[in-house]
Amino acid sequence: MVDDKVFMKEALKQAKKAYEKNEIPIGAVLVKDGKIISRGRNSVIEKNDMTSHAEINALRKAGKKLENYRLPGLTLYTTLEPCSMCAGAIIESRIERIVIGALDPKRGAIISNLELTKSTVSNTDIAVTTGVMEKECLEIIQEFFRGLRERKKK
Ligand SMILES: [Zn+2]
């Protein structure tokens, strides 16, 4: 579990970068053999792109770097439970494992609302770990929305 924390901290750094850019603070990193292959953060507003979620950005970068559209053996660390779109990309990527910080009761598609990676749409068996640095991952999002509400009041 020590290693999981190390990489979740890196995903949180990406979430902080998103926060600084006024994007919902979600970050992700992809790891293979104990090394970070790619990093991603939410950038939907900056890029005017609804697919520019942290997980998809990290998956895209890893694919380019490894010159492969399949990413066997990789572990995705993400600060928030992936949505249905990202869960779909995760299934296509054939990664080995997902490590989630906080669950997303509204839109989560790995555990909370749907279990897409365990369903018949998935033809690979992807291991899932949850609750790694859950408090920190949740706090940054709560802080972000608190800030938004306060700005709206003014
Ligand atoms: Zn997503």
PDB file of N, CA and C in Angstrom, residues 28-99:
ATOM      1  N   ALA A  28      -4.638  12.224 -12.595  1.00  0.00           N
ATOM      2  CA  ALA A  28      -4.375  10.796 -12.802  1.00  0.00           C
ATOM      3  C   ALA A  28      -2.928  10.575 -13.232  1.00  0.00           C
ATOM      4  N   VAL A  29      -2.396   9.428 -12.888  1.00  0.00           N
ATOM      5  CA  VAL A  29      -1.099   9.008 -13.440  1.00  0.00           C
ATOM      6  C   VAL A  29      -1.191   7.531 -13.825  1.00  0.00           C
ATOM      7  N   LEU A  30      -0.389   7.166 -14.815  1.00  0.00           N
ATOM      8  CA  LEU A  30      -0.297   5.764 -15.224  1.00  0.00           C
ATOM      9  C   LEU A  30       1.096   5.256 -14.899  1.00  0.00           C
ATOM     10  N   VAL A  31       1.139   4.064 -14.318  1.00  0.00           N
ATOM     11  CA  VAL A  31       2.391   3.521 -13.800  1.00  0.00           C
ATOM     12  C   VAL A  31       2.636   2.130 -14.368  1.00  0.00           C
ATOM     13  N   LYS A  32       3.892   1.881 -14.737  1.00  0.00           N
ATOM     14  CA  LYS A  32       4.274   0.526 -15.151  1.00  0.00           C
ATOM     15  C   LYS A  32       5.595   0.169 -14.490  1.00  0.00           C
ATOM     16  N   ASP A  33       5.654  -0.981 -13.896  1.00  0.00           N
ATOM     17  CA  ASP A  33       6.867  -1.463 -13.224  1.00  0.00           C
ATOM     18  C   ASP A  33       7.441  -0.415 -12.255  1.00  0.00           C
ATOM     19  N   GLY A  34       6.571   0.225 -11.515  1.00  0.00           N
ATOM     20  CA  GLY A  34       7.016   1.192 -10.519  1.00  0.00           C
ATOM     21  C   GLY A  34       7.471   2.531 -11.075  1.00  0.00           C
ATOM     22  N   LYS A  35       7.246   2.761 -12.369  1.00  0.00           N
ATOM     23  CA  LYS A  35       7.637   4.045 -12.972  1.00  0.00           C
ATOM     24  C   LYS A  35       6.434   4.743 -13.575  1.00  0.00           C
ATOM     25  N   ILE A  36       6.395   6.073 -13.424  1.00  0.00           N
ATOM     26  CA  ILE A  36       5.300   6.847 -14.010  1.00  0.00           C
ATOM     27  C   ILE A  36       5.514   6.959 -15.522  1.00  0.00           C
ATOM     28  N   ILE A  37       4.499   6.528 -16.273  1.00  0.00           N
ATOM     29  CA  ILE A  37       4.567   6.589 -17.740  1.00  0.00           C
ATOM     30  C   ILE A  37       3.954   7.898 -18.235  1.00  0.00           C
ATOM     31  N   SER A  38       2.844   8.303 -17.594  1.00  0.00           N
ATOM     32  CA  SER A  38       2.184   9.536 -18.029  1.00  0.00           C
ATOM     33  C   SER A  38       1.358  10.131 -16.899  1.00  0.00           C
ATOM     34  N   ARG A  39       1.051  11.412 -17.082  1.00  0.00           N
ATOM     35  CA  ARG A  39       0.232  12.143 -16.106  1.00  0.00           C
ATOM     36  C   ARG A  39      -0.891  12.842 -16.858  1.00  0.00           C
ATOM     37  N   GLY A  40      -2.002  13.058 -16.172  1.00  0.00           N
ATOM     38  CA  GLY A  40      -3.096  13.783 -16.810  1.00  0.00           C
ATOM     39  C   GLY A  40      -3.901  14.535 -15.784  1.00  0.00           C
ATOM     40  N   ARG A  41      -4.525  15.605 -16.223  1.00  0.00           N
ATOM     41  CA  ARG A  41      -5.418  16.349 -15.331  1.00  0.00           C
ATOM     42  C   ARG A  41      -6.639  16.771 -16.130  1.00  0.00           C
ATOM     43  N   ASN A  42      -7.683  17.094 -15.395  1.00  0.00           N
ATOM     44  CA  ASN A  42      -8.897  17.579 -16.029  1.00  0.00           C
ATOM     45  C   ASN A  42      -8.615  18.914 -16.723  1.00  0.00           C
ATOM     46  N   SER A  43      -8.985  19.044 -17.985  1.00  0.00           N
ATOM     47  CA  SER A  43      -8.770  20.308 -18.705  1.00  0.00           C
ATOM     48  C   SER A  43      -9.882  20.548 -19.731  1.00  0.00           C
ATOM     49  N   VAL A  44     -11.109  20.235 -19.341  1.00  0.00           N
ATOM     50  CA  VAL A  44     -12.245  20.371 -20.270  1.00  0.00           C
ATOM     51  C   VAL A  44     -12.515  21.821 -20.669  1.00  0.00           C
ATOM     52  N   ILE A  45     -12.357  22.753 -19.718  1.00  0.00           N
ATOM     53  CA  ILE A  45     -12.655  24.168 -19.997  1.00  0.00           C
ATOM     54  C   ILE A  45     -11.559  24.767 -20.873  1.00  0.00           C
ATOM     55  N   GLU A  46     -10.320  24.545 -20.444  1.00  0.00           N
ATOM     56  CA  GLU A  46      -9.161  25.076 -21.173  1.00  0.00           C
ATOM     57  C   GLU A  46      -9.151  24.607 -22.632  1.00  0.00           C
ATOM     58  N   LYS A  47      -9.497  23.338 -22.847  1.00  0.00           N
ATOM     59  CA  LYS A  47      -9.418  22.775 -24.204  1.00  0.00           C
ATOM     60  C   LYS A  47     -10.749  22.784 -24.950  1.00  0.00           C
ATOM     61  N   ASN A  48     -11.815  23.294 -24.295  1.00  0.00           N
ATOM     62  CA  ASN A  48     -13.151  23.211 -24.902  1.00  0.00           C
ATOM     63  C   ASN A  48     -13.427  21.795 -25.406  1.00  0.00           C
ATOM     64  N   ASP A  49     -13.109  20.843 -24.542  1.00  0.00           N
ATOM     65  CA  ASP A  49     -13.194  19.436 -24.958  1.00  0.00           C
ATOM     66  C   ASP A  49     -13.757  18.605 -23.806  1.00  0.00           C
ATOM     67  N   MET A  50     -14.986  18.139 -24.016  1.00  0.00           N
ATOM     68  CA  MET A  50     -15.663  17.371 -22.958  1.00  0.00           C
ATOM     69  C   MET A  50     -15.009  16.014 -22.707  1.00  0.00           C
ATOM     70  N   THR A  51     -14.105  15.592 -23.581  1.00  0.00           N
ATOM     71  CA  THR A  51     -13.428  14.313 -23.333  1.00  0.00           C
ATOM     72  C   THR A  51     -12.094  14.499 -22.607  1.00  0.00           C
ATOM     73  N   SER A  52     -11.760  15.733 -22.297  1.00  0.00           N
ATOM     74  CA  SER A  52     -10.437  16.002 -21.722  1.00  0.00           C
ATOM     75  C   SER A  52     -10.401  15.769 -20.202  1.00  0.00           C
ATOM     76  N   HIS A  53     -10.839  14.601 -19.800  1.00  0.00           N
ATOM     77  CA  HIS A  53     -10.777  14.213 -18.390  1.00  0.00           C
ATOM     78  C   HIS A  53      -9.364  13.732 -18.049  1.00  0.00           C
ATOM     79  N   ALA A  54      -9.030  13.782 -16.771  1.00  0.00           N
ATOM     80  CA  ALA A  54      -7.691  13.401 -16.298  1.00  0.00           C
ATOM     81  C   ALA A  54      -7.278  12.011 -16.793  1.00  0.00           C
ATOM     82  N   GLU A  55      -8.202  11.061 -16.646  1.00  0.00           N
ATOM     83  CA  GLU A  55      -7.877   9.667 -16.985  1.00  0.00           C
ATOM     84  C   GLU A  55      -7.624   9.513 -18.481  1.00  0.00           C
ATOM     85  N   ILE A  56      -8.477  10.110 -19.290  1.00  0.00           N
ATOM     86  CA  ILE A  56      -8.320   9.992 -20.749  1.00  0.00           C
ATOM     87  C   ILE A  56      -7.037  10.686 -21.191  1.00  0.00           C
ATOM     88  N   ASN A  57      -6.743  11.842 -20.604  1.00  0.00           N
ATOM     89  CA  ASN A  57      -5.500  12.530 -20.959  1.00  0.00           C
ATOM     90  C   ASN A  57      -4.272  11.685 -20.618  1.00  0.00           C
ATOM     91  N   ALA A  58      -4.296  11.034 -19.465  1.00  0.00           N
ATOM     92  CA  ALA A  58      -3.172  10.172 -19.070  1.00  0.00           C
ATOM     93  C   ALA A  58      -3.074   8.956 -19.999  1.00  0.00           C
ATOM     94  N   LEU A  59      -4.223   8.358 -20.344  1.00  0.00           N
ATOM     95  CA  LEU A  59      -4.230   7.184 -21.235  1.00  0.00           C
ATOM     96  C   LEU A  59      -3.694   7.553 -22.621  1.00  0.00           C
ATOM     97  N   ARG A  60      -4.129   8.705 -23.136  1.00  0.00           N
ATOM     98  CA  ARG A  60      -3.664   9.150 -24.464  1.00  0.00           C
ATOM     99  C   ARG A  60      -2.154   9.323 -24.486  1.00  0.00           C
ATOM    100  N   LYS A  61      -1.647   9.982 -23.463  1.00  0.00           N
ATOM    101  CA  LYS A  61      -0.189  10.234 -23.395  1.00  0.00           C
ATOM    102  C   LYS A  61       0.587   8.928 -23.305  1.00  0.00           C
ATOM    103  N   ALA A  62       0.072   7.995 -22.507  1.00  0.00           N
ATOM    104  CA  ALA A  62       0.768   6.704 -22.346  1.00  0.00           C
ATOM    105  C   ALA A  62       0.783   5.940 -23.663  1.00  0.00           C
ATOM    106  N   GLY A  63      -0.341   5.971 -24.388  1.00  0.00           N
ATOM    107  CA  GLY A  63      -0.414   5.296 -25.682  1.00  0.00           C
ATOM    108  C   GLY A  63       0.621   5.832 -26.655  1.00  0.00           C
ATOM    109  N   LYS A  64       0.738   7.162 -26.681  1.00  0.00           N
ATOM    110  CA  LYS A  64       1.731   7.803 -27.565  1.00  0.00           C
ATOM    111  C   LYS A  64       3.142   7.407 -27.160  1.00  0.00           C
ATOM    112  N   LYS A  65       3.392   7.474 -25.865  1.00  0.00           N
ATOM    113  CA  LYS A  65       4.740   7.207 -25.364  1.00  0.00           C
ATOM    114  C   LYS A  65       5.154   5.756 -25.614  1.00  0.00           C
ATOM    115  N   LEU A  66       4.230   4.842 -25.358  1.00  0.00           N
ATOM    116  CA  LEU A  66       4.549   3.414 -25.506  1.00  0.00           C
ATOM    117  C   LEU A  66       4.265   2.915 -26.930  1.00  0.00           C
ATOM    118  N   GLU A  67       3.770   3.822 -27.774  1.00  0.00           N
ATOM    119  CA  GLU A  67       3.420   3.491 -29.162  1.00  0.00           C
ATOM    120  C   GLU A  67       2.538   2.241 -29.239  1.00  0.00           C
ATOM    121  N   ASN A  68       1.491   2.282 -28.439  1.00  0.00           N
ATOM    122  CA  ASN A  68       0.565   1.154 -28.412  1.00  0.00           C
ATOM    123  C   ASN A  68      -0.805   1.646 -27.954  1.00  0.00           C
ATOM    124  N   TYR A  69      -1.863   1.225 -28.638  1.00  0.00           N
ATOM    125  CA  TYR A  69      -3.196   1.631 -28.197  1.00  0.00           C
ATOM    126  C   TYR A  69      -3.697   0.739 -27.076  1.00  0.00           C
ATOM    127  N   ARG A  70      -3.010  -0.371 -26.845  1.00  0.00           N
ATOM    128  CA  ARG A  70      -3.300  -1.220 -25.691  1.00  0.00           C
ATOM    129  C   ARG A  70      -2.219  -0.968 -24.653  1.00  0.00           C
ATOM    130  N   LEU A  71      -2.619  -0.990 -23.398  1.00  0.00           N
ATOM    131  CA  LEU A  71      -1.657  -0.667 -22.336  1.00  0.00           C
ATOM    132  C   LEU A  71      -1.613  -1.768 -21.272  1.00  0.00           C
ATOM    133  N   PRO A  72      -1.280  -2.998 -21.665  1.00  0.00           N
ATOM    134  CA  PRO A  72      -1.273  -4.090 -20.687  1.00  0.00           C
ATOM    135  C   PRO A  72      -0.216  -3.872 -19.608  1.00  0.00           C
ATOM    136  N   GLY A  73      -0.555  -4.257 -18.409  1.00  0.00           N
ATOM    137  CA  GLY A  73       0.414  -4.170 -17.311  1.00  0.00           C
ATOM    138  C   GLY A  73       0.469  -2.822 -16.622  1.00  0.00           C
ATOM    139  N   LEU A  74      -0.324  -1.857 -17.108  1.00  0.00           N
ATOM    140  CA  LEU A  74      -0.281  -0.530 -16.487  1.00  0.00           C
ATOM    141  C   LEU A  74      -1.330  -0.408 -15.374  1.00  0.00           C
ATOM    142  N   THR A  75      -1.007   0.427 -14.404  1.00  0.00           N
ATOM    143  CA  THR A  75      -1.943   0.752 -13.327  1.00  0.00           C
ATOM    144  C   THR A  75      -2.300   2.229 -13.419  1.00  0.00           C
ATOM    145  N   LEU A  76      -3.595   2.506 -13.374  1.00  0.00           N
ATOM    146  CA  LEU A  76      -4.066   3.896 -13.386  1.00  0.00           C
ATOM    147  C   LEU A  76      -4.385   4.345 -11.966  1.00  0.00           C
ATOM    148  N   TYR A  77      -3.780   5.441 -11.549  1.00  0.00           N
ATOM    149  CA  TYR A  77      -4.118   6.075 -10.273  1.00  0.00           C
ATOM    150  C   TYR A  77      -4.942   7.299 -10.580  1.00  0.00           C
ATOM    151  N   THR A  78      -6.115   7.373 -10.011  1.00  0.00           N
ATOM    152  CA  THR A  78      -6.962   8.538 -10.254  1.00  0.00           C
ATOM    153  C   THR A  78      -7.583   9.017  -8.939  1.00  0.00           C
ATOM    154  N   THR A  79      -7.634  10.337  -8.782  1.00  0.00           N
ATOM    155  CA  THR A  79      -8.080  10.898  -7.502  1.00  0.00           C
ATOM    156  C   THR A  79      -9.579  10.701  -7.293  1.00  0.00           C
ATOM    157  N   LEU A  80     -10.343  10.579  -8.400  1.00  0.00           N
ATOM    158  CA  LEU A  80     -11.788  10.378  -8.284  1.00  0.00           C
ATOM    159  C   LEU A  80     -12.217   9.195  -9.157  1.00  0.00           C
ATOM    160  N   GLU A  81     -13.203   8.480  -8.683  1.00  0.00           N
ATOM    161  CA  GLU A  81     -13.732   7.339  -9.434  1.00  0.00           C
ATOM    162  C   GLU A  81     -14.083   7.752 -10.870  1.00  0.00           C
ATOM    163  N   PRO A  82     -13.595   7.021 -11.862  1.00  0.00           N
ATOM    164  CA  PRO A  82     -13.855   7.381 -13.259  1.00  0.00           C
ATOM    165  C   PRO A  82     -15.340   7.400 -13.628  1.00  0.00           C
ATOM    166  N   CYS A  83     -15.684   8.310 -14.564  1.00  0.00           N
ATOM    167  CA  CYS A  83     -17.041   8.392 -15.100  1.00  0.00           C
ATOM    168  C   CYS A  83     -17.230   7.297 -16.156  1.00  0.00           C
ATOM    169  N   SER A  84     -18.414   7.232 -16.744  1.00  0.00           N
ATOM    170  CA  SER A  84     -18.688   6.165 -17.716  1.00  0.00           C
ATOM    171  C   SER A  84     -17.823   6.295 -18.957  1.00  0.00           C
ATOM    172  N   MET A  85     -17.561   7.527 -19.397  1.00  0.00           N
ATOM    173  CA  MET A  85     -16.709   7.731 -20.582  1.00  0.00           C
ATOM    174  C   MET A  85     -15.290   7.214 -20.313  1.00  0.00           C
ATOM    175  N   CYS A  86     -14.746   7.592 -19.171  1.00  0.00           N
ATOM    176  CA  CYS A  86     -13.385   7.160 -18.831  1.00  0.00           C
ATOM    177  C   CYS A  86     -13.334   5.654 -18.576  1.00  0.00           C
ATOM    178  N   ALA A  87     -14.382   5.117 -17.970  1.00  0.00           N
ATOM    179  CA  ALA A  87     -14.432   3.665 -17.742  1.00  0.00           C
ATOM    180  C   ALA A  87     -14.375   2.937 -19.081  1.00  0.00           C
ATOM    181  N   GLY A  88     -15.062   3.483 -20.088  1.00  0.00           N
ATOM    182  CA  GLY A  88     -15.022   2.902 -21.433  1.00  0.00           C
ATOM    183  C   GLY A  88     -13.610   2.921 -21.997  1.00  0.00           C
ATOM    184  N   ALA A  89     -12.928   4.055 -21.855  1.00  0.00           N
ATOM    185  CA  ALA A  89     -11.544   4.174 -22.349  1.00  0.00           C
ATOM    186  C   ALA A  89     -10.620   3.223 -21.595  1.00  0.00           C
ATOM    187  N   ILE A  90     -10.865   3.078 -20.309  1.00  0.00           N
ATOM    188  CA  ILE A  90     -10.053   2.175 -19.475  1.00  0.00           C
ATOM    189  C   ILE A  90     -10.202   0.734 -19.972  1.00  0.00           C
ATOM    190  N   ILE A  91     -11.440   0.350 -20.279  1.00  0.00           N
ATOM    191  CA  ILE A  91     -11.683  -1.004 -20.791  1.00  0.00           C
ATOM    192  C   ILE A  91     -10.941  -1.204 -22.118  1.00  0.00           C
ATOM    193  N   GLU A  92     -11.050  -0.209 -23.020  1.00  0.00           N
ATOM    194  CA  GLU A  92     -10.368  -0.302 -24.322  1.00  0.00           C
ATOM    195  C   GLU A  92      -8.852  -0.384 -24.169  1.00  0.00           C
ATOM    196  N   SER A  93      -8.329   0.265 -23.138  1.00  0.00           N
ATOM    197  CA  SER A  93      -6.871   0.340 -22.969  1.00  0.00           C
ATOM    198  C   SER A  93      -6.260  -0.979 -22.496  1.00  0.00           C
ATOM    199  N   ARG A  94      -7.097  -1.835 -21.895  1.00  0.00           N
ATOM    200  CA  ARG A  94      -6.627  -3.117 -21.350  1.00  0.00           C
ATOM    201  C   ARG A  94      -5.589  -2.952 -20.242  1.00  0.00           C
ATOM    202  N   ILE A  95      -5.703  -1.898 -19.478  1.00  0.00           N
ATOM    203  CA  ILE A  95      -4.792  -1.767 -18.341  1.00  0.00           C
ATOM    204  C   ILE A  95      -5.093  -2.870 -17.320  1.00  0.00           C
ATOM    205  N   GLU A  96      -4.169  -3.028 -16.376  1.00  0.00           N
ATOM    206  CA  GLU A  96      -4.269  -4.152 -15.448  1.00  0.00           C
ATOM    207  C   GLU A  96      -5.047  -3.810 -14.177  1.00  0.00           C
ATOM    208  N   ARG A  97      -4.902  -2.557 -13.747  1.00  0.00           N
ATOM    209  CA  ARG A  97      -5.427  -2.209 -12.425  1.00  0.00           C
ATOM    210  C   ARG A  97      -5.804  -0.733 -12.347  1.00  0.00           C
ATOM    211  N   ILE A  98      -6.827  -0.438 -11.551  1.00  0.00           N
ATOM    212  CA  ILE A  98      -7.225   0.947 -11.275  1.00  0.00           C
ATOM    213  C   ILE A  98      -7.124   1.175  -9.774  1.00  0.00           C
ATOM    214  N   VAL A  99      -6.501   2.271  -9.394  1.00  0.00           N
ATOM    215  CA  VAL A  99      -6.464   2.666  -7.987  1.00  0.00           C
ATOM    216  C   VAL A  99      -7.193   3.996  -7.861  1.00  0.00           C
TER     217      VAL A  99
END
